[in-house]
mmCIF file of C-alpha atoms in Angstrom:
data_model
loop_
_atom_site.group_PDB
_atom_site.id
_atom_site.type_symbol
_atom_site.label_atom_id
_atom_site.label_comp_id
_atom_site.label_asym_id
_atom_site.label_seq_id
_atom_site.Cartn_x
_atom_site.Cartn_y
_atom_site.Cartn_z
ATOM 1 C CA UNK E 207 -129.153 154.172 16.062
ATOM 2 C CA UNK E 208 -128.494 156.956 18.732
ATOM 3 C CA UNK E 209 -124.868 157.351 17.023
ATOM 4 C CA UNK E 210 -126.151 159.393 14.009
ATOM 5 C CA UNK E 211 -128.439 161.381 15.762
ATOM 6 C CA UNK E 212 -127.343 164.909 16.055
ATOM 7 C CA UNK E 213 -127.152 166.276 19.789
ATOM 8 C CA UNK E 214 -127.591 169.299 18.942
ATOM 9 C CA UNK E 215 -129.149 171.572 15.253
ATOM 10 C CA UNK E 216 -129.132 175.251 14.537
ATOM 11 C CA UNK E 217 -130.373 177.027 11.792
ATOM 12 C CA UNK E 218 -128.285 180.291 10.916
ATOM 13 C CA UNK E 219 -128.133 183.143 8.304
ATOM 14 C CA UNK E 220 -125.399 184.355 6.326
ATOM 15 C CA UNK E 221 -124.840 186.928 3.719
ATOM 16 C CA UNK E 222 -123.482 186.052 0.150
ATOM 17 C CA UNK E 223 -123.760 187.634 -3.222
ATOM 18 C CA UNK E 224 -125.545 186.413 -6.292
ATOM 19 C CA UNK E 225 -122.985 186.967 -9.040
ATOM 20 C CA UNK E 226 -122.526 186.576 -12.820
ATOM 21 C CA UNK E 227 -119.834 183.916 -13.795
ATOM 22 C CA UNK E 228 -118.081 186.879 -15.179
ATOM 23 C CA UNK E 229 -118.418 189.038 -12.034
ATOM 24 C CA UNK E 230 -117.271 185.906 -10.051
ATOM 25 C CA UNK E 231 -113.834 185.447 -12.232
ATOM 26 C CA UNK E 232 -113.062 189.110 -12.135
ATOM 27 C CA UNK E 233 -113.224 189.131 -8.672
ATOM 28 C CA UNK E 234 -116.163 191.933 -9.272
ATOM 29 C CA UNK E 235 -118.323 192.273 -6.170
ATOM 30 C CA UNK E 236 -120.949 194.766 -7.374
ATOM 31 C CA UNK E 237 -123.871 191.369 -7.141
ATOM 32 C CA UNK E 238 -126.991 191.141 -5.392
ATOM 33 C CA UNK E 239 -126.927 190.756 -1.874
ATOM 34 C CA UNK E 240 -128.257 187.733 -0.404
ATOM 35 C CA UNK E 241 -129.321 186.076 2.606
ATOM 36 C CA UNK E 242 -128.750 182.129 2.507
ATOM 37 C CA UNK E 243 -129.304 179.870 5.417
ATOM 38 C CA UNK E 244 -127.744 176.934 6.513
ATOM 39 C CA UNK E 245 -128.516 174.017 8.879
ATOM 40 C CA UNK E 246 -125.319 172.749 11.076
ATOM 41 C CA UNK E 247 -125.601 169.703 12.842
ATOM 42 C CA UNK E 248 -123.419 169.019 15.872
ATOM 43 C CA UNK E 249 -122.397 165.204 17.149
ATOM 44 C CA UNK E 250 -122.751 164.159 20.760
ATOM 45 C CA UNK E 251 -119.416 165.263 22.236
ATOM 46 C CA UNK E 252 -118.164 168.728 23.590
ATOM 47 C CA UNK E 253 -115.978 169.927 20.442
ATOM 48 C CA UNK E 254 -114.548 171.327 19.068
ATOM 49 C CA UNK E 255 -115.338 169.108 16.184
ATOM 50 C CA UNK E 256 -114.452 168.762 12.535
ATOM 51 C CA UNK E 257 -116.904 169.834 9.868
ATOM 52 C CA UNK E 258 -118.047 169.611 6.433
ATOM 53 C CA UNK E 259 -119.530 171.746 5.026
ATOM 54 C CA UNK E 260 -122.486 170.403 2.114
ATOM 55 C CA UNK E 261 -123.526 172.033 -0.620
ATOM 56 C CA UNK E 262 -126.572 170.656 -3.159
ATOM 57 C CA UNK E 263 -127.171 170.413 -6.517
ATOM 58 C CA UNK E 264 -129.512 171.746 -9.724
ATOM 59 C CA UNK E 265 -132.815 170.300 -7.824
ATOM 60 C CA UNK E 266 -132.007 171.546 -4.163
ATOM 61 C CA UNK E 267 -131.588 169.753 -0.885
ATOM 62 C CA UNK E 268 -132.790 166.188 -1.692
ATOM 63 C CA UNK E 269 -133.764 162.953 -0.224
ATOM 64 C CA UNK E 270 -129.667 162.020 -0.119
ATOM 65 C CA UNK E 271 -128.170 165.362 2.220
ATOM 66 C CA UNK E 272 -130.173 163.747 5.449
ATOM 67 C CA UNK E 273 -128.281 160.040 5.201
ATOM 68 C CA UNK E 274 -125.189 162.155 4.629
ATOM 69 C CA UNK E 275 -125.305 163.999 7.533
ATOM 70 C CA UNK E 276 -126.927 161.061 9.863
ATOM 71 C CA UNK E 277 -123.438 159.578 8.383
ATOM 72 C CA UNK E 278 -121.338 162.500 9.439
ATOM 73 C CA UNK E 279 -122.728 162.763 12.851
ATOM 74 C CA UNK E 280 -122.150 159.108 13.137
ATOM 75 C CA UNK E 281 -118.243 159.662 12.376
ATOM 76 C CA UNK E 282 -118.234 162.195 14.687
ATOM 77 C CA UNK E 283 -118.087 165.088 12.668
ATOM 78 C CA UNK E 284 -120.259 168.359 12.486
ATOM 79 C CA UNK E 285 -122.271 169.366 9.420
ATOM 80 C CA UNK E 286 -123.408 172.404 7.490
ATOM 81 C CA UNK E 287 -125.885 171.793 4.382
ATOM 82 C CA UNK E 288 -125.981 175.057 3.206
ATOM 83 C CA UNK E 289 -129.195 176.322 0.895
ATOM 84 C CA UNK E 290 -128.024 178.333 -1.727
ATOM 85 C CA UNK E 291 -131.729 178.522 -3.572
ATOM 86 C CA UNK E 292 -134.279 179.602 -1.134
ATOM 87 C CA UNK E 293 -132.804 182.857 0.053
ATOM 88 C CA UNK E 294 -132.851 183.748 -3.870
ATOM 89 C CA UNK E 295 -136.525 182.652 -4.803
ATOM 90 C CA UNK E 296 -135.063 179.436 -5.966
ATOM 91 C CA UNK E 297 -136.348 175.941 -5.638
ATOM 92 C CA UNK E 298 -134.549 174.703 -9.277
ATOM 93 C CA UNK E 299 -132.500 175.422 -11.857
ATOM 94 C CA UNK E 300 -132.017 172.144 -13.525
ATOM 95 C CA UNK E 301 -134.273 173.137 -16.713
ATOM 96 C CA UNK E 302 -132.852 176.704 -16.833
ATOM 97 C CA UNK E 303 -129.281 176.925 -15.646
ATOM 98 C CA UNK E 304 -129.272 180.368 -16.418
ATOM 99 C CA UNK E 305 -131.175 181.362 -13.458
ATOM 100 C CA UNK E 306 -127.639 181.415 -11.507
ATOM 101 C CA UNK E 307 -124.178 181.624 -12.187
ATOM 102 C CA UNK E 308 -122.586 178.285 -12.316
ATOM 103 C CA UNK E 309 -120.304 179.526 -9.999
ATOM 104 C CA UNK E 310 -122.087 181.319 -7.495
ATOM 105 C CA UNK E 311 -122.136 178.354 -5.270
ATOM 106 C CA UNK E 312 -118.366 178.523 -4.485
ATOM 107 C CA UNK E 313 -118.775 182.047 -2.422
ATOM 108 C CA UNK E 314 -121.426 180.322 -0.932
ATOM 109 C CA UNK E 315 -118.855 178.018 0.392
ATOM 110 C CA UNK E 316 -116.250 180.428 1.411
ATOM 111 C CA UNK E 317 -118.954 182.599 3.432
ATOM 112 C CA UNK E 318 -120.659 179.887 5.021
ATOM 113 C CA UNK E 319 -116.456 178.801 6.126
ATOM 114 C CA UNK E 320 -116.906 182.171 7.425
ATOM 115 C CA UNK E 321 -119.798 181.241 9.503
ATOM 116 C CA UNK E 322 -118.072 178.212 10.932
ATOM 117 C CA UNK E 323 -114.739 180.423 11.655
ATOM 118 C CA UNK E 324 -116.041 182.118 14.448
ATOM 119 C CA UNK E 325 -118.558 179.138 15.863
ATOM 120 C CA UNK E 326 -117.020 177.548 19.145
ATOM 121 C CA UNK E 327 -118.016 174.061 18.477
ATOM 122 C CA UNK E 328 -115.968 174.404 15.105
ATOM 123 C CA UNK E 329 -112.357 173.451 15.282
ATOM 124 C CA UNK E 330 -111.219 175.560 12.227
ATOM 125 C CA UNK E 331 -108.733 173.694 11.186
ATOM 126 C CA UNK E 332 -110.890 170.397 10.318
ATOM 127 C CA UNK E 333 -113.335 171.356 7.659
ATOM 128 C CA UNK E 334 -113.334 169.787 4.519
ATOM 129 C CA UNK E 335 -116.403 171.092 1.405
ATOM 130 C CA UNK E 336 -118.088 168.515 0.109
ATOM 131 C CA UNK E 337 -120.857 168.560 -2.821
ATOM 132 C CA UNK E 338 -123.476 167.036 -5.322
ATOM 133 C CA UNK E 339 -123.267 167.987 -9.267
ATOM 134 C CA UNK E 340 -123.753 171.745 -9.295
ATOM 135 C CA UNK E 341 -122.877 171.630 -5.701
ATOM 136 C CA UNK E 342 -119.718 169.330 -6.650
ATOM 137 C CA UNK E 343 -118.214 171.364 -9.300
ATOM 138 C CA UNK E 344 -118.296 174.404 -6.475
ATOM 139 C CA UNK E 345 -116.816 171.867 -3.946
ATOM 140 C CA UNK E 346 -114.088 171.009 -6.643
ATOM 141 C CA UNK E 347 -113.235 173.918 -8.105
ATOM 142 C CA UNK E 348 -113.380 176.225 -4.188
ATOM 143 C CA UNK E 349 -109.930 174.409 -4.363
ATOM 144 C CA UNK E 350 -108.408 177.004 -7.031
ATOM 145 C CA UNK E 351 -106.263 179.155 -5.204
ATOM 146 C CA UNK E 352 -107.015 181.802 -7.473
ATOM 147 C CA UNK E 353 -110.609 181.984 -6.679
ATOM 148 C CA UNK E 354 -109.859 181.774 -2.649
ATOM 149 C CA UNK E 355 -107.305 184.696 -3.321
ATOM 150 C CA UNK E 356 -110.578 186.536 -4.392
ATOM 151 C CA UNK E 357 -113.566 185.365 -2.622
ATOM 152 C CA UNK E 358 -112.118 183.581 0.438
ATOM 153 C CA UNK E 359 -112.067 185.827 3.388
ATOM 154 C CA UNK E 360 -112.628 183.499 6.047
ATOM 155 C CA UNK E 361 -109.879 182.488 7.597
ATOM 156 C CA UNK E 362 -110.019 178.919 6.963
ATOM 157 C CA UNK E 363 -108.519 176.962 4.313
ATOM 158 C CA UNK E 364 -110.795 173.553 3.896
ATOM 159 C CA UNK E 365 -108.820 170.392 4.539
ATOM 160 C CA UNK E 366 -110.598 168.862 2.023
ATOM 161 C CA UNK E 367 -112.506 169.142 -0.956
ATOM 162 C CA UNK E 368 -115.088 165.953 -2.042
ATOM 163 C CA UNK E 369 -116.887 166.416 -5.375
ATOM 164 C CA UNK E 370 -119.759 163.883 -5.730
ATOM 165 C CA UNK E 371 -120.702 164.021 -10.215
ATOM 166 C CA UNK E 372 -119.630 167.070 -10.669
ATOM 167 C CA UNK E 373 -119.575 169.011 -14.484
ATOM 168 C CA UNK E 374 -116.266 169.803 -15.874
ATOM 169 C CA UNK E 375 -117.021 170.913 -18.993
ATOM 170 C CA UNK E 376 -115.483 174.131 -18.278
ATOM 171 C CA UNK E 377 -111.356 174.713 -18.081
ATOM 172 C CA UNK E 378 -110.467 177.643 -16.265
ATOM 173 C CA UNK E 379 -107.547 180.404 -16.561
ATOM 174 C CA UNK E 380 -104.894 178.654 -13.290
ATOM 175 C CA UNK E 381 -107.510 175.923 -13.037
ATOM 176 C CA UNK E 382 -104.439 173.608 -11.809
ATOM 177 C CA UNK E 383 -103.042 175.794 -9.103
ATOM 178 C CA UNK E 384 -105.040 174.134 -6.388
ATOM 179 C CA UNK E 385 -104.606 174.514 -2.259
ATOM 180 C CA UNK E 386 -101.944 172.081 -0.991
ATOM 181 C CA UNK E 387 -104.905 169.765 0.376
ATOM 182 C CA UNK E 388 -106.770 166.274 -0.501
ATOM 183 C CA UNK E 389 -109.014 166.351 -3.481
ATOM 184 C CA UNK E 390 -111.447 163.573 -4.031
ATOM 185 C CA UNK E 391 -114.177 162.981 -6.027
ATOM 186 C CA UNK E 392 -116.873 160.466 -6.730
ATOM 187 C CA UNK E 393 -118.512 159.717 -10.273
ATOM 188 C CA UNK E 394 -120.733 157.174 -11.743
ATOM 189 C CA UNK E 395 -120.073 155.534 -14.711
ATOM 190 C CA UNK E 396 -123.140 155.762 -16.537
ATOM 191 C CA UNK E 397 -123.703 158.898 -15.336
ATOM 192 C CA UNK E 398 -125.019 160.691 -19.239
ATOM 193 C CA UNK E 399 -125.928 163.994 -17.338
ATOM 194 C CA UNK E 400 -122.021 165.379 -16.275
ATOM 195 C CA UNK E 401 -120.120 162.495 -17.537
ATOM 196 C CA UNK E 402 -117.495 160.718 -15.973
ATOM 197 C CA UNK E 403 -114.854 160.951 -18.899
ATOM 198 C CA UNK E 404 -115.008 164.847 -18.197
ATOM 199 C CA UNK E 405 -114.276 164.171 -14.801
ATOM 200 C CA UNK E 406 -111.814 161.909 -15.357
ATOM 201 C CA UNK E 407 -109.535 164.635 -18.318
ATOM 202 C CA UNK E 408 -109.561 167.232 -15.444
ATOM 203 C CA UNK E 409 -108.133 165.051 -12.264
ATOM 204 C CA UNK E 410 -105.646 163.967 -15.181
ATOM 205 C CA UNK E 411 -104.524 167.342 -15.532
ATOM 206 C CA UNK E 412 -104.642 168.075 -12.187
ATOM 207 C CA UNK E 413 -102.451 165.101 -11.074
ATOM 208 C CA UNK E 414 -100.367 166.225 -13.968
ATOM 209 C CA UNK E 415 -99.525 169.252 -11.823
ATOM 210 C CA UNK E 416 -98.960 167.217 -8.529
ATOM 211 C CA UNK E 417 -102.591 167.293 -7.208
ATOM 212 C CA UNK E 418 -103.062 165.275 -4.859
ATOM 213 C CA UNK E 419 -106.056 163.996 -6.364
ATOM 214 C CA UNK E 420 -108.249 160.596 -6.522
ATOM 215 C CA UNK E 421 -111.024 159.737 -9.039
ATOM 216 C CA UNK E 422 -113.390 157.358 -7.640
ATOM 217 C CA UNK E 423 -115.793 155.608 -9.851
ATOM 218 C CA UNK E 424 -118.975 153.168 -9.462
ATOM 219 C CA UNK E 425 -120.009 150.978 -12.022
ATOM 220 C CA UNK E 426 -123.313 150.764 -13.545
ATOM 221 C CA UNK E 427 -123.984 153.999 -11.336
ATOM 222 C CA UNK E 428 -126.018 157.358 -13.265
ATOM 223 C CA UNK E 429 -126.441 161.092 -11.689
ATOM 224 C CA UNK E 430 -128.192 161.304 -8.287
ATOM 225 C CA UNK E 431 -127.030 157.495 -7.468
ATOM 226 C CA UNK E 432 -126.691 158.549 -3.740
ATOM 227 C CA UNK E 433 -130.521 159.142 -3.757
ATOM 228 C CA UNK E 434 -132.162 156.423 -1.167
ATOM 229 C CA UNK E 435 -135.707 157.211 -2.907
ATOM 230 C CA UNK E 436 -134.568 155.767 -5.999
ATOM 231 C CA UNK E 437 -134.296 152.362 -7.414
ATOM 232 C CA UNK E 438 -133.038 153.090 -10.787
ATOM 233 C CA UNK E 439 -132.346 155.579 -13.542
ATOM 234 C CA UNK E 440 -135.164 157.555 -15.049
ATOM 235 C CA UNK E 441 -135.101 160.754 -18.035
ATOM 236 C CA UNK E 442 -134.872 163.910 -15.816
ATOM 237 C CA UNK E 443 -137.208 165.625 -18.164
ATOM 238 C CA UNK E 444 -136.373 168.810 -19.588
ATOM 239 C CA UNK E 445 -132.706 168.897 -17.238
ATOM 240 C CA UNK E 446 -130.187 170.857 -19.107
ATOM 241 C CA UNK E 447 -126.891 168.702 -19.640
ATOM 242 C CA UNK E 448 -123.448 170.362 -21.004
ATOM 243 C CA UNK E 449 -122.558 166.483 -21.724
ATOM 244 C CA UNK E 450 -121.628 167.570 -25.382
ATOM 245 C CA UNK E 451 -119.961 170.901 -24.904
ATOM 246 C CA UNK E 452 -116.595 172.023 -23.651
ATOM 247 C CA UNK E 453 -116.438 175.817 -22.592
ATOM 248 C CA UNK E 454 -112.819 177.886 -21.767
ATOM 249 C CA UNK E 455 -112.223 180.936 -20.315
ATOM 250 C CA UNK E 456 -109.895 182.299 -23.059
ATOM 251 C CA UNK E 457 -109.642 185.544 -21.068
ATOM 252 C CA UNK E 458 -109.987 186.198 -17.735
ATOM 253 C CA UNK E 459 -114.276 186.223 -17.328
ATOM 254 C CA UNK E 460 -114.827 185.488 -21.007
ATOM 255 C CA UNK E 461 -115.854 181.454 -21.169
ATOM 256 C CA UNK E 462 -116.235 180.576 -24.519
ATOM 257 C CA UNK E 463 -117.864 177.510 -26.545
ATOM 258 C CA UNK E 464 -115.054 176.238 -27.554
ATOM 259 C CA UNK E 465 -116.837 174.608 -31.300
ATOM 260 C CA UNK E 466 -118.320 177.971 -31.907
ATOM 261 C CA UNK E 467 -115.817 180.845 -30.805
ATOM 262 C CA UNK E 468 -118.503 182.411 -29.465
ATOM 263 C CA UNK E 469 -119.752 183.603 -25.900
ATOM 264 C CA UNK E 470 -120.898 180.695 -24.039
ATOM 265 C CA UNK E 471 -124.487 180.611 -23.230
ATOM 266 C CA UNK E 472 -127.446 178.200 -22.486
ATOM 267 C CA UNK E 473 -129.221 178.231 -25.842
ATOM 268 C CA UNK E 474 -126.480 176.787 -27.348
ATOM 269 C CA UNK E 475 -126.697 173.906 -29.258
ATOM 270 C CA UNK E 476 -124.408 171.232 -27.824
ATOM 271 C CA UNK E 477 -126.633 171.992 -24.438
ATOM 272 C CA UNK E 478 -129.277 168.784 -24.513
ATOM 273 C CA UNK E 479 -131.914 167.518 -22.465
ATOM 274 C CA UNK E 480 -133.329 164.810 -20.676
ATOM 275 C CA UNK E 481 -130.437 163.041 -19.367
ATOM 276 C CA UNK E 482 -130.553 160.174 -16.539
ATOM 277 C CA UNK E 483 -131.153 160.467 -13.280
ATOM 278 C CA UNK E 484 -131.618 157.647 -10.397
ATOM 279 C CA UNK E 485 -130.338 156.051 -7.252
ATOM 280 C CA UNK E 486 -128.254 152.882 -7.048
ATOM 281 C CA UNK E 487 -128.053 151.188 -3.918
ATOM 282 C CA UNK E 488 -124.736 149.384 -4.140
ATOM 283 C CA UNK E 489 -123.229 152.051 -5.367
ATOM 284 C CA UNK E 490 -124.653 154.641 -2.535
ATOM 285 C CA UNK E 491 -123.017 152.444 -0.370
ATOM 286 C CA UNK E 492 -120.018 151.870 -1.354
ATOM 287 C CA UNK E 493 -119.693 155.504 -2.089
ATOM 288 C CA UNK E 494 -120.460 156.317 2.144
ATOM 289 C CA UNK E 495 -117.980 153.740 2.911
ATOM 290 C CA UNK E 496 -115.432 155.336 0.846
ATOM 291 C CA UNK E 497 -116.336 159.107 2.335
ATOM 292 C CA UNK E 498 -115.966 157.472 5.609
ATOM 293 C CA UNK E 499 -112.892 155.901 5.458
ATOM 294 C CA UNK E 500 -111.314 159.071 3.865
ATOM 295 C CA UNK E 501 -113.015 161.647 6.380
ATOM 296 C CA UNK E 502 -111.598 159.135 9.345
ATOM 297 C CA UNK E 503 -107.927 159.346 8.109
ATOM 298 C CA UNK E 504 -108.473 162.592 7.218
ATOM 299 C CA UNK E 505 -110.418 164.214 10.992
ATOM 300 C CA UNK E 506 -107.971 161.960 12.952
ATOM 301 C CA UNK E 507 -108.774 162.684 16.975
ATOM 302 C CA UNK E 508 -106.448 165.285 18.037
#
């Protein structure tokens, strides 16, 4: 229908760095300059509108980001599906996570908020970060206030933060001091690639600390269940999965494997392969319906 149609698309570049987790939790800017792009898509209406701001996973903009933002637009609400793997040389990094910094993606984020900042058809105040397994653990964890002390220069605090499967194998130094805002995020429970149960330990701890903070989870659901060109799980072959480890910065930059003692790093043993991956349609959908009803309360008209 005409509804989800966007009125209006632009394509615009931004500069971000490409930085070492340790560079990125020592606040250390000395990375490689980048040039990402993103696509924002504006809803019939003259604005200023609310925003989100999308952010992909391990394989890249997939099959799923288009309904999401034909979704958006049909709420009324302006997207940005930022690339954060082109503008590097890119296209994957789900069999070699090493390629980038896990998280790289979060000043990705805060620069693209940047963009939006200054773009007239932006109201500022309405943009919520949403994203999908690599994508949703920089959605999730952009919410640290210690990371937007260092790395968010843009003027706008998101309203929002929506974390579709994201990995938290990974505890942080202050990883409970989160912004003041609505954290959500959406997991299924069969997912075997970033597993629910992880999920489910760190919105425990954050709720501990007053979060406000909701788990929501799909039965029968795996990793990717959003994907509409997918009927059902299948072995992502050769996909990296930190399923079985649990890494903690011990020191501020210094993530360590917490079994071992050691360094963290990708040739570890508890890192496996071949986990699940596959759409579900029931769960897809009840997953939009769920976005939409919080993204209503949350972009009421002003």
């Amino acid at each position: 229908m005409a509804a989800d149609i966007a009125q209006r698309t632009e394509l615009h570049a931004f500069a971000s760095l490409t930085l070492s987790d340790r560079q990125f939790l020592l606040g250390d800017a000395a990375g490689q300059p980048v040039t990402l792009a993103g696509c924002l898509s504006l809803p019939p209406g003259a604005g200023p509108h609310p925003a989100v701001v999308l952010i992909h996973g391990s394989g890249g903009i997939g099959a799923a980001m288009p309904c999401w933002v034909r979704q958006l637009t049909a709420l009324g609400i302006a997207s940005f599906v930022v690339d954060g793997f082109t503008g590097r040389g890119l296209t994957s990094t789900a069999t070699d996570q090493a390629r980038l910094g896990r998280l790289a993606f979060i000043l990705d984020l805060y620069r693209a908020l940047g963009l939006l900042a200054g773009h007239p058809a932006i109201d500022p105040a309405r943009v919520a970060l949403m994203g999908f397994s690599r994508g949703g653990q920089a959605a999730l964890y952009a919410a640290m206030t210690r990371f937007q002390r260092h790395w968010n220069h843009s003027g706008i605090v998101p309203a929002a933060h929506l974390a579709f499967y994201p990995d938290c194998a990974t505890s942080y130094l202050e990883d409970t001091r989160l912004s003041a805002v609505p954290i959500r995020v959406f997991h299924g429970l069969a997912d075997d690639y970033n597993t629910a149960g992880r999920a489910r330990a760190y919105v425990a701890r954050l709720r501990a600390a007053g979060a406000d903070v909701v788990m929501t989870e799909y039965a029968g659901a795996h990793h990717g269940f959003d994907n509409p060109l997918s009927a059902g799980p299948a072995i992502a072959a050769g996909s990296q999965t930190l399923r079985r480890c649990t890494i903690a910065e011990t020191e501020p930059g210094l993530l360590r494997n917490t079994a071992t003692g050691r360094p963290f790093n990708y040739d570890d043993p508890c890192v496996e392969r071949d986990p699940h991956v596959g759409g579900n349609p029931a769960a897809a959908a009840a997953a939009r319906r769920d976005v939409a009803a919080f993204l209503s309360g949350l972009f009421r008209p002003v």
